[in-house]
Coordinates of C-alpha atoms and ligand atoms in Angstrom, one line a residue:
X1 CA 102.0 137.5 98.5
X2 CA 100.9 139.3 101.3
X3 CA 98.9 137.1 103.8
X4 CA 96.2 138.2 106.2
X5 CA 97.8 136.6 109.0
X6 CA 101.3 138.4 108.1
X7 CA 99.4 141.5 107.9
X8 CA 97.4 140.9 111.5
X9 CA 100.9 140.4 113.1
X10 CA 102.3 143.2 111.9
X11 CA 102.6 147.0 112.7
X12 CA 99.9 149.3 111.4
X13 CA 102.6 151.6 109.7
X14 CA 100.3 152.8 107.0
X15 CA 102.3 151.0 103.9
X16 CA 100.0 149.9 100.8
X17 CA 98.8 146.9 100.7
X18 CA 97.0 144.4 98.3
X19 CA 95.4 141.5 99.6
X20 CA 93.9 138.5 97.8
X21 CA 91.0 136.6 100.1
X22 CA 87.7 135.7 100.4
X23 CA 84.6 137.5 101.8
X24 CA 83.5 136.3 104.8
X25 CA 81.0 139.3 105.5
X26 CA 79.8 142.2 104.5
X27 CA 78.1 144.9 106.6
X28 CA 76.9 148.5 105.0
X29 CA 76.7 151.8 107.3
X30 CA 75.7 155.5 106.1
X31 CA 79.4 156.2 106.3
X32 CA 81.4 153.1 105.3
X33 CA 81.3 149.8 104.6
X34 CA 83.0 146.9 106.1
X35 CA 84.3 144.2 104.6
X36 CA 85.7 141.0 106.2
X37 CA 88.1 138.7 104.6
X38 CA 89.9 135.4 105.3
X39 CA 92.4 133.8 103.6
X40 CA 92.8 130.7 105.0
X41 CA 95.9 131.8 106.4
X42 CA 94.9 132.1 110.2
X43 CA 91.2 132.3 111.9
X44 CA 91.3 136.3 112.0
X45 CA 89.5 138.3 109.5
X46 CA 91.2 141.5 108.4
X47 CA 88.8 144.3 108.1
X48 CA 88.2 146.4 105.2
X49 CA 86.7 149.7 105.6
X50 CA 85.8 151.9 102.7
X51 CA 84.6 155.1 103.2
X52 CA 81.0 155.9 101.8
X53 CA 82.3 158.0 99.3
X54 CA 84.7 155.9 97.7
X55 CA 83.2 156.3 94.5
X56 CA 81.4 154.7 91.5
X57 CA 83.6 152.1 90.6
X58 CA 83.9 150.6 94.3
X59 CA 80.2 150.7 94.7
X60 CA 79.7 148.7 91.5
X61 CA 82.4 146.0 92.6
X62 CA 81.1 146.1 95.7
X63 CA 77.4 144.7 94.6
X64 CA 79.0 141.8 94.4
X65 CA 81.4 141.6 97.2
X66 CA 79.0 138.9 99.1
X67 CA 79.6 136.1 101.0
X68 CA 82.0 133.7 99.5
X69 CA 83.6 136.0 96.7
X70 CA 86.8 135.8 95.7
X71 CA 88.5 139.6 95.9
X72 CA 91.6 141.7 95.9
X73 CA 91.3 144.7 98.2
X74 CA 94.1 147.7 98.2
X75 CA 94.6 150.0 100.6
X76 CA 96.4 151.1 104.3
X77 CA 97.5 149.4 106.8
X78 CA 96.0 151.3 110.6
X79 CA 95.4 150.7 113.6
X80 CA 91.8 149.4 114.3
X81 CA 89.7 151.5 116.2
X82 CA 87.5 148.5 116.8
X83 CA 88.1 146.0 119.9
X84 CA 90.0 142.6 119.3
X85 CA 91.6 143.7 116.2
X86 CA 94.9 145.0 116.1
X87 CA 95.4 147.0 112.9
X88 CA 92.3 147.0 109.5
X89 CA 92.7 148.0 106.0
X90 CA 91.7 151.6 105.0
X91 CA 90.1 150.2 101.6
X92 CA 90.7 152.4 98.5
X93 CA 90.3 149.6 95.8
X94 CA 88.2 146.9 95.2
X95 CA 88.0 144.2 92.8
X96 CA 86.2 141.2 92.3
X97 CA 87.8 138.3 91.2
X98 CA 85.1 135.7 91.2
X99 CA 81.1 135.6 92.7
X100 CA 79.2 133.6 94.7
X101 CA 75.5 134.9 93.9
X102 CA 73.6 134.9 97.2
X103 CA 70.5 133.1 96.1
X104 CA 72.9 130.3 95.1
X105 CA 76.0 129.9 97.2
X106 CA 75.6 127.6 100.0
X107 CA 77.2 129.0 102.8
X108 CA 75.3 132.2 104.3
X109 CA 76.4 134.3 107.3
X110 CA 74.3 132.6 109.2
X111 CA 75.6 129.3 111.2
X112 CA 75.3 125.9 109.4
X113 CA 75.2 123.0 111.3
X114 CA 77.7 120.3 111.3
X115 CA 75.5 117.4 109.6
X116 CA 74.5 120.1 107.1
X117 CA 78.1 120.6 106.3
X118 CA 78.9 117.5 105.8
X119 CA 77.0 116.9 102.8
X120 CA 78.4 120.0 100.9
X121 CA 82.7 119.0 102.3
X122 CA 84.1 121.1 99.3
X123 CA 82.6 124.0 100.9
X124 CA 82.8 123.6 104.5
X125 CA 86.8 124.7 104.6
X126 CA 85.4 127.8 104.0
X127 CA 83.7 127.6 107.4
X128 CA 85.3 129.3 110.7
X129 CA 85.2 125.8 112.2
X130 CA 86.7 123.8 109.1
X131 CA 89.4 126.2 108.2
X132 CA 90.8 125.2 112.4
X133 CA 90.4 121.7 112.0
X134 CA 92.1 121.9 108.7
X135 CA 95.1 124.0 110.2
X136 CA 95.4 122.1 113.3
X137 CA 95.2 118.6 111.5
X138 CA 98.4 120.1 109.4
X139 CA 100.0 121.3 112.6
X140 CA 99.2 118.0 114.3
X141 CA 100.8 115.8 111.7
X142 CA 103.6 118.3 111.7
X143 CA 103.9 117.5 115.2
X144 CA 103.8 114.0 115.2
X145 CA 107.2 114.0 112.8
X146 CA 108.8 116.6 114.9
X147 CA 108.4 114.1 117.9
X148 CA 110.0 111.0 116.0
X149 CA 112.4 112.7 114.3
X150 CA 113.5 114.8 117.3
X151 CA 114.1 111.7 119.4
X152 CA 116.0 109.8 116.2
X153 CA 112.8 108.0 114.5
X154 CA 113.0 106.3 110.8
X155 CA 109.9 107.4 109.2
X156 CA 109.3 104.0 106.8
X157 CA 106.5 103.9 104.3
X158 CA 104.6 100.8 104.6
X159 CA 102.7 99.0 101.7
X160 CA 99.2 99.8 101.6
X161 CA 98.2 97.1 98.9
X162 CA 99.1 93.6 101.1
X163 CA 98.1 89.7 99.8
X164 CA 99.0 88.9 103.8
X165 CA 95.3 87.8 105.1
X166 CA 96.7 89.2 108.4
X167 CA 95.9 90.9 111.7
X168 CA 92.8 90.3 112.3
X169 CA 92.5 94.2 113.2
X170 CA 89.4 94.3 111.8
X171 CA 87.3 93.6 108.2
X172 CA 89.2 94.4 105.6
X173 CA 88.5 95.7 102.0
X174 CA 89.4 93.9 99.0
X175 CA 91.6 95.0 96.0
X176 CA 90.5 93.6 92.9
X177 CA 91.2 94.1 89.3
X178 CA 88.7 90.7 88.7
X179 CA 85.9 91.8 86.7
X180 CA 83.2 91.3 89.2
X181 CA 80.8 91.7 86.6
X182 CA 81.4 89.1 84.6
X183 CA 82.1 86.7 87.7
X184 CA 78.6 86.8 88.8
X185 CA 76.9 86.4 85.5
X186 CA 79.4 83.1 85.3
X187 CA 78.9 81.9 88.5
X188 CA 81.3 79.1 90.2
X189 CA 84.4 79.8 91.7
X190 CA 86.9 82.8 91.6
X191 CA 90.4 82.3 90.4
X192 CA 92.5 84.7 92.4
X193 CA 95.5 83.4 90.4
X194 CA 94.5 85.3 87.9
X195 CA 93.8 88.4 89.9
X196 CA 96.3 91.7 89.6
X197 CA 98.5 90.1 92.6
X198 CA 98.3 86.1 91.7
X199 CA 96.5 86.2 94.7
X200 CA 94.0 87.6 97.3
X201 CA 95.2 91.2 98.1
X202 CA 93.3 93.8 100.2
X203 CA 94.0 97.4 101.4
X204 CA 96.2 97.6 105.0
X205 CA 94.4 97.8 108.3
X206 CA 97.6 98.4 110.1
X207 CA 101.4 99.1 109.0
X208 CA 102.4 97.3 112.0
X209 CA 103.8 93.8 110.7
X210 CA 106.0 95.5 108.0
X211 CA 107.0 98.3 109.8
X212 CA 108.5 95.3 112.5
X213 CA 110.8 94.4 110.0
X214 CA 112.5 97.4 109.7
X215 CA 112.4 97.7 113.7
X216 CA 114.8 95.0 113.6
X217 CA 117.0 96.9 111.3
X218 CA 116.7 100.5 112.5
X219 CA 116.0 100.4 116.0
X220 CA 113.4 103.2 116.2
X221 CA 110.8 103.7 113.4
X222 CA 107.6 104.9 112.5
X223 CA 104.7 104.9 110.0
X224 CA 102.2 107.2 109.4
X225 CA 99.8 107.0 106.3
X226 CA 96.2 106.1 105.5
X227 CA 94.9 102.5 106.4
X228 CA 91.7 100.9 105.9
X229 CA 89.2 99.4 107.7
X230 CA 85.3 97.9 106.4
X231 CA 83.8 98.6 109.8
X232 CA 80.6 98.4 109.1
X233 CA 79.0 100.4 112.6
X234 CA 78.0 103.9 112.1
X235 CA 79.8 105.3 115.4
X236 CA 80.8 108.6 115.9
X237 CA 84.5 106.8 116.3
X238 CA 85.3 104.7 113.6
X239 CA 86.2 105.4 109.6
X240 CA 86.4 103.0 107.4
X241 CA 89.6 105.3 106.1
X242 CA 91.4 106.9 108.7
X243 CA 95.3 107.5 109.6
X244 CA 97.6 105.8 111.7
X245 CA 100.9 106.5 113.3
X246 CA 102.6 103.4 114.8
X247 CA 106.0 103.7 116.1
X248 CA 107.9 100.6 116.8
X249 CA 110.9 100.4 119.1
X250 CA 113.5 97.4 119.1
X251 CA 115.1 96.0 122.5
X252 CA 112.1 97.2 124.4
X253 CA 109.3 95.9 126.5
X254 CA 106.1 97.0 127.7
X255 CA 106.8 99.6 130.2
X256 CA 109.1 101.5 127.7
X257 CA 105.9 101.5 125.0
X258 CA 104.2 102.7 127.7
X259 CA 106.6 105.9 128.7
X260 CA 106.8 106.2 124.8
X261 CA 103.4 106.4 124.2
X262 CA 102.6 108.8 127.4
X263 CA 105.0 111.1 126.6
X264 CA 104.0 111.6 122.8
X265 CA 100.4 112.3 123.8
X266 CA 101.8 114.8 125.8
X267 CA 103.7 116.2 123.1
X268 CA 101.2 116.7 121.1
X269 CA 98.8 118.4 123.4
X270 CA 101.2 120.8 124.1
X271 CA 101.6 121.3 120.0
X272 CA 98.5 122.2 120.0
X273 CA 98.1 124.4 122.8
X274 CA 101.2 126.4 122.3
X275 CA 100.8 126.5 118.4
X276 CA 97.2 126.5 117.3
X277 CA 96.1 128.7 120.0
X278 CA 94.4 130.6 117.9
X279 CA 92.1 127.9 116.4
X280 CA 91.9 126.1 120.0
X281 CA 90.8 128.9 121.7
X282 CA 87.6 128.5 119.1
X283 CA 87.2 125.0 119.5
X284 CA 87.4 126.5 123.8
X285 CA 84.9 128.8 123.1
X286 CA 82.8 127.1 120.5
X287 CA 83.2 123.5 120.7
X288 CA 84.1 122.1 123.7
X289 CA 83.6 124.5 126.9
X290 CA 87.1 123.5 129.0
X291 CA 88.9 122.0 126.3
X292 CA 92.4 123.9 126.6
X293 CA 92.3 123.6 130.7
X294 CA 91.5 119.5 130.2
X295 CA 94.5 119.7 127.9
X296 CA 96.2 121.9 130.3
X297 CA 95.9 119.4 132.6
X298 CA 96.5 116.6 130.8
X299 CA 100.0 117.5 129.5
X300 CA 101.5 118.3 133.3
X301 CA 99.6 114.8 134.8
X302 CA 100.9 111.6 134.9
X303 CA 98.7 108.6 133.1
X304 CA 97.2 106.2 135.4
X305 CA 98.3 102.6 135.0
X306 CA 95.6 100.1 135.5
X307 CA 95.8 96.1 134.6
X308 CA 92.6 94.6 132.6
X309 CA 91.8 92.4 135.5
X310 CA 91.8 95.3 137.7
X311 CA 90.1 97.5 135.6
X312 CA 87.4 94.8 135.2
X313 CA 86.8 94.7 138.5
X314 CA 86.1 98.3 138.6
X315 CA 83.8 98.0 136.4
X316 CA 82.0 94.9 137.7
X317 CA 81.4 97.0 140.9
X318 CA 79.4 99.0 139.0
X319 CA 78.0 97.3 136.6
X320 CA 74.4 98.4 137.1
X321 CA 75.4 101.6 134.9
X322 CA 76.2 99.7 132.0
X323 CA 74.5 98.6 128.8
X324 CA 77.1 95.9 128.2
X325 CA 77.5 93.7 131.2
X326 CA 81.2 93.6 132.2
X327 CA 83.1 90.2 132.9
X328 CA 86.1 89.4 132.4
X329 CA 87.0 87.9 129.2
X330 CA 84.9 90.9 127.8
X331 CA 86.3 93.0 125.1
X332 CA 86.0 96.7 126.5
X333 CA 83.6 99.1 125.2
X334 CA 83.5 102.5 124.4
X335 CA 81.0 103.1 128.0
X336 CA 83.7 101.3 129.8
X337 CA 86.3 102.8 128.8
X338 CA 85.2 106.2 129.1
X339 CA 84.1 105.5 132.7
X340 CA 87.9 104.1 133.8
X341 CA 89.4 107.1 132.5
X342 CA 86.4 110.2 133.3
X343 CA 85.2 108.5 136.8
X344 CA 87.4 105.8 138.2
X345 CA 90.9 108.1 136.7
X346 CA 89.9 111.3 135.7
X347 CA 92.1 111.3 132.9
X348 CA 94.4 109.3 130.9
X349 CA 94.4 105.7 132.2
X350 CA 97.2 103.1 130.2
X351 CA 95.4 99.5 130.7
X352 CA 97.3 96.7 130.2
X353 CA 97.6 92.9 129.8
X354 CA 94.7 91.3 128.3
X355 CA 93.3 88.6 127.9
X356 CA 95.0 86.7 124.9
X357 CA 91.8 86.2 123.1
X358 CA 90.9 89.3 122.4
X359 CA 93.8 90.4 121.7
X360 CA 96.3 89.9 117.9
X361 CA 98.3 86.6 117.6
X362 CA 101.4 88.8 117.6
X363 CA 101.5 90.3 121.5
X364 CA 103.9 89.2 123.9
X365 CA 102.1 86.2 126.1
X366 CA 103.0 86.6 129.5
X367 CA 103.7 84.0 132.5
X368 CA 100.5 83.7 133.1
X369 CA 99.4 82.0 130.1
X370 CA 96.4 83.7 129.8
X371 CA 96.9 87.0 129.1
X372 CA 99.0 89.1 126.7
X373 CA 101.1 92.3 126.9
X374 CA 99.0 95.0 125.5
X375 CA 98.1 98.4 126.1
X376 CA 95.3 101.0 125.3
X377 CA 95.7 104.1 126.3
X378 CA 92.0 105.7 127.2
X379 CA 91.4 109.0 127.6
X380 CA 88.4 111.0 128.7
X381 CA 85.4 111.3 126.0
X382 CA 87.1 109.4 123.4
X383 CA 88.1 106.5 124.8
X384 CA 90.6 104.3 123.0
X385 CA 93.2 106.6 121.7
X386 CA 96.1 104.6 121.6
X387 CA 96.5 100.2 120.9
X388 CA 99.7 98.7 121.0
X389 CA 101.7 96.0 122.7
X390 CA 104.9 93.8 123.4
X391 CA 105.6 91.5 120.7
X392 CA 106.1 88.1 120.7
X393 CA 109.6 87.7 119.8
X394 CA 110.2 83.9 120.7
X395 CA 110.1 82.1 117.7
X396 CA 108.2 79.0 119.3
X397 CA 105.6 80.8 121.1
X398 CA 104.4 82.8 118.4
X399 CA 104.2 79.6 116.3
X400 CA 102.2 78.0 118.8
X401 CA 100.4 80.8 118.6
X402 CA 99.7 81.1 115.2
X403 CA 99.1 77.3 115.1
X404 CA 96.6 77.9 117.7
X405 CA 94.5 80.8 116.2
X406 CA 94.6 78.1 113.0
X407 CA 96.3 81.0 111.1
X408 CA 97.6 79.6 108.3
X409 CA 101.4 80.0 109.2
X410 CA 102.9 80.3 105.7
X411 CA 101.3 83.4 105.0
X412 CA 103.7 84.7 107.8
X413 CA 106.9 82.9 107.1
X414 CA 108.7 86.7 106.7
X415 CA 107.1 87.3 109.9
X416 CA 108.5 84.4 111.7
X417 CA 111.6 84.9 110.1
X418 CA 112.3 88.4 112.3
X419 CA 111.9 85.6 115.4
X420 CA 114.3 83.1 113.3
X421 CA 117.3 85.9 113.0
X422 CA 118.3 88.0 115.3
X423 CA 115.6 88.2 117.3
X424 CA 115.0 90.8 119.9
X425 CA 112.2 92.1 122.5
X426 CA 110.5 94.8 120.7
X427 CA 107.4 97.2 121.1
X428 CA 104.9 99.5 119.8
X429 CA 101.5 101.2 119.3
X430 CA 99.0 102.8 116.6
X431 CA 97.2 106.3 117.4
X432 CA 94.2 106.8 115.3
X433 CA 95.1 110.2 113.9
X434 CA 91.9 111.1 113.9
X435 CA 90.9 110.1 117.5
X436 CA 94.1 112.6 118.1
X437 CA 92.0 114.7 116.4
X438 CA 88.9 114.5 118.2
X439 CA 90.7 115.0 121.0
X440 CA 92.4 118.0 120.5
X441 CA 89.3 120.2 119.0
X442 CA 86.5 118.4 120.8
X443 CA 84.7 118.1 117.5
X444 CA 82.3 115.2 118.3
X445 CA 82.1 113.3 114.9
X446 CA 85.2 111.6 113.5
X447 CA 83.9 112.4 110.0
X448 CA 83.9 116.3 110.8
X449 CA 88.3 115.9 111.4
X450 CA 89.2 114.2 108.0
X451 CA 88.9 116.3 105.0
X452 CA 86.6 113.7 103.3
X453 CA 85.2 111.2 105.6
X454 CA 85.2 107.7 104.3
X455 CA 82.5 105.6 106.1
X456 CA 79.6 103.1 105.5
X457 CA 77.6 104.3 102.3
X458 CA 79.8 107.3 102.3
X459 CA 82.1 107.9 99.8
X460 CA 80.6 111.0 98.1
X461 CA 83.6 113.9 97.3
Ligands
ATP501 P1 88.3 100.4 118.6 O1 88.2 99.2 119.6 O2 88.2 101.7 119.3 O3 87.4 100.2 117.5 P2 90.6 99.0 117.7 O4 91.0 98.3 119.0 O5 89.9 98.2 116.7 O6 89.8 100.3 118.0 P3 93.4 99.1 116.9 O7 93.4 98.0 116.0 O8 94.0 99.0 118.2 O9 91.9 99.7 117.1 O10 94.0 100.4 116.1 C1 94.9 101.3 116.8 C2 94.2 102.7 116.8 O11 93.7 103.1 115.6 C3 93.1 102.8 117.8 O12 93.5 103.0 119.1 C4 92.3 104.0 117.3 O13 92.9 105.2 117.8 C5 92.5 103.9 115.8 N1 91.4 103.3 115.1 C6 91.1 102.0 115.0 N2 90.0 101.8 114.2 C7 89.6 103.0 113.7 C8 88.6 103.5 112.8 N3 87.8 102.6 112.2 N4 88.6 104.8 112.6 C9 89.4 105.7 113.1 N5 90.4 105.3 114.0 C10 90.5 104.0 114.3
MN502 MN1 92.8 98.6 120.0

């Protein structure tokens, strides 16, 4: 079937055409009317134009030819008289294929805004601004596998039921088939040996520990898929259902994670500026004034490289701009981050080795003793972008570890058993997919990127 993008890229040679779209808008002259449609199939509308006199039965269809109907128009492919339009349809059949009555249908010509939007999300693909963040998150995520798989990546699909009580990566949500009804009229304790698992299970707030495993099988591998997180802060940053990609590589250390993770942030910036140019030149335009020359500049820059101590002090110097007080020891915040990388860096900043405890049991400890071998990647606006870290891949220090953080060290014994066999340095990071996201359009809220935004109290759709 014919597509309006297809169509738009193609010669006006005057060949017949039926097209199959929605109306976007409808605007009546003496002499003609104009119809544009979209398809879904690029940003562009391809304009209709029927000619006044097109009789009877087009006038009748064309009644209800509003915003939002479904329609099939026939007619000739010519070149547009009409500025930023290649070639239009020279109408000469009209049908409607299903209404969307104006006094009823939610989404007018008029522009809606964002928080509006939200609370009608089976509508808003329809929208100028959902339809690109629905075409670049498929380009993005087509991008992200093109990078592994280019560079000789195992995609693995990681469980995303787990009994481990692990991580620590943040609250996580349970998965019960208990009947929590009849618990609480009972009272007294819950036997999880009779829930679905034989034990406490939850949904996955990372892929990261079982994706190791197959690290020290494969060498290179990935995950990407849906994880889960109860954070229970409304932020413009965090959903409590978002996707991750975490590459892990084997017989590597920091620096190579950190040459690893630079260059696939680069990769995919230049995805999307040399394949979605369409929809980022909207989000340019629209969205985020600058965004494709920030991008621009990002892909041919090199990331700054910055230690936690030293990036603390940076912060301390200026610590009178800050809500949260800085010291070291301090988990960063969103305001600190963004000021290492838009004011100390301008631009991507990779800070590394923190302080163990506030950092997983499972990073790399270094000679210090006090601090760990981790790495965020922050990037202007957004922040965090990027977690990830050396492993600790001595067997003794990671169960001293363990031990320490009074983690209950059985739960892990498949863990420890990648330290006990074969054991090798190995490395790796998550990317919020939707932080990529963010990033990419300059769409503010993370629940305008995903499809249906899972957060706190929000589950409607
Ligand atoms: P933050 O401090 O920004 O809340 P985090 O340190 O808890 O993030 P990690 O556990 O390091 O996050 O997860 C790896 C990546 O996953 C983060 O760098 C971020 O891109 C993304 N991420 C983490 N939590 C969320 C969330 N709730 N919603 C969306 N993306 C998230
Ligand atoms: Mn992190």
């Amino acid at each position: 079937m014919t597509s309006v993008r297809e169509l738009i890229g193609s010669r006006a040679d005057g060949r017949r055409v039926v097209i199959k779209a929605w109306v976007r808008t409808k605007r009546e002259t003496k002499n003609a009317t104009f119809l544009e449609i979209n398809d879904g199939s690029c940003f562009s509308n391809l304009q209709c134009v029927f000619d006044g006199d097109a009789g009877a039965g087009i006038a009748t269809a064309m009644e209800k030819a509003t915003t939002g109907a479904s329609v099939a128009v026939g007619g000739t492919l010519v070149e547009s008289p009409a500025a930023g339009q290649p070639v239009e349809l020279k109408a000469d059949s009209l049908e409607v294929i299903g209404v969307a009555p104006v006094d009823s249908y939610p989404l007018q010509k008029k522009a809606h805004s964002l928080e509006f939007l939200r609370g009608i999300a089976h509508l808003r693909p329809r929208t100028n601004t959902f339809g690109a963040i629905a075409r670049m998150r498929n380009q993005m995520a087509f991008a992200v596998h093109s990078f592994f798989q280019e560079r000789g990546f195992n995609y693995v699909h990681t469980p995303i039921i787990t009994a481990s009580d692990c991580e620590g990566a943040g609250e996580m949500f349970q998965a019960t088939t208990l009947d929590l009804d009849a618990l609480a009229k009972n009272g007294g304790p819950v036997d999880y040996s009779k829930d679905f698992f034989g034990k406490k299970s939850y949904l996955s707030v990372s892929g990261q520990l079982n994706v190791e495993t197959y690290c020290m099988a494969l060498g290179k591998v990935y995950t990407f898929g849906p994880t889960f997180r109860a954070e229970n802060s409304n932020t413009t940053r965090h959903l409590a259902e978002f996707w991750m990609i975490e590459p892990e590589i084997a017989f590597a250390e920091l620096p190579d994670n950190m040459a690893l993770a630079e260059e696939f942030v680069k990769y995919l910036l230049s995805w999307a500026l040399d394949r979605c140019r369409e929809d980022i030149e909207f989000f340019d335009k629209r969205v985020q004034p600058g965004l494709i020359a920030m991008l621009e500049s990002v892909r041919s820059s090199r990331f700054a490289h910055m230690t936690y101590t030293d990036a603390v002090k940076e912060l301390v110097a200026h610590e009178e701009i800050f809500e949260f007080k800085p010291y070291w020891g301090c988990d960063l915040q969103t305001e600190h981050e963004r000021y290492l990388s838009e004011t100390i860096v301008k631009g991507p900043v990779i800070v590394t080795d923190y302080p163990k405890e506030i950092k997983a049991f499972y990073m790399r400890l270094n000679d210090d003793g006090k601090t760990v071998r981790a790495m965020d990647v922050l990037v202007p606006i957004i922040g965090e972008i990027i977690g990830g870290s050396e492993r600790e891949y001595r067997y003794d220090v990671l169960l001293a570890r363990i031990r320490e953080l009074g983690l209950d060290e059985k739960a892990y014994w498949w863990y420890l058993d990648l330290r006990r066999f074969g054991t090798a340095p190995h490395a790796g990071f998550g990317l919020g997919f939707e932080r990529l996201m963010r990033y990419v359009t300059g769409i503010e809220n993370i629940r305008d990127v995903i499809p249906f935004p899972r957060a706190v109290k929000q589950a409607e759709f």
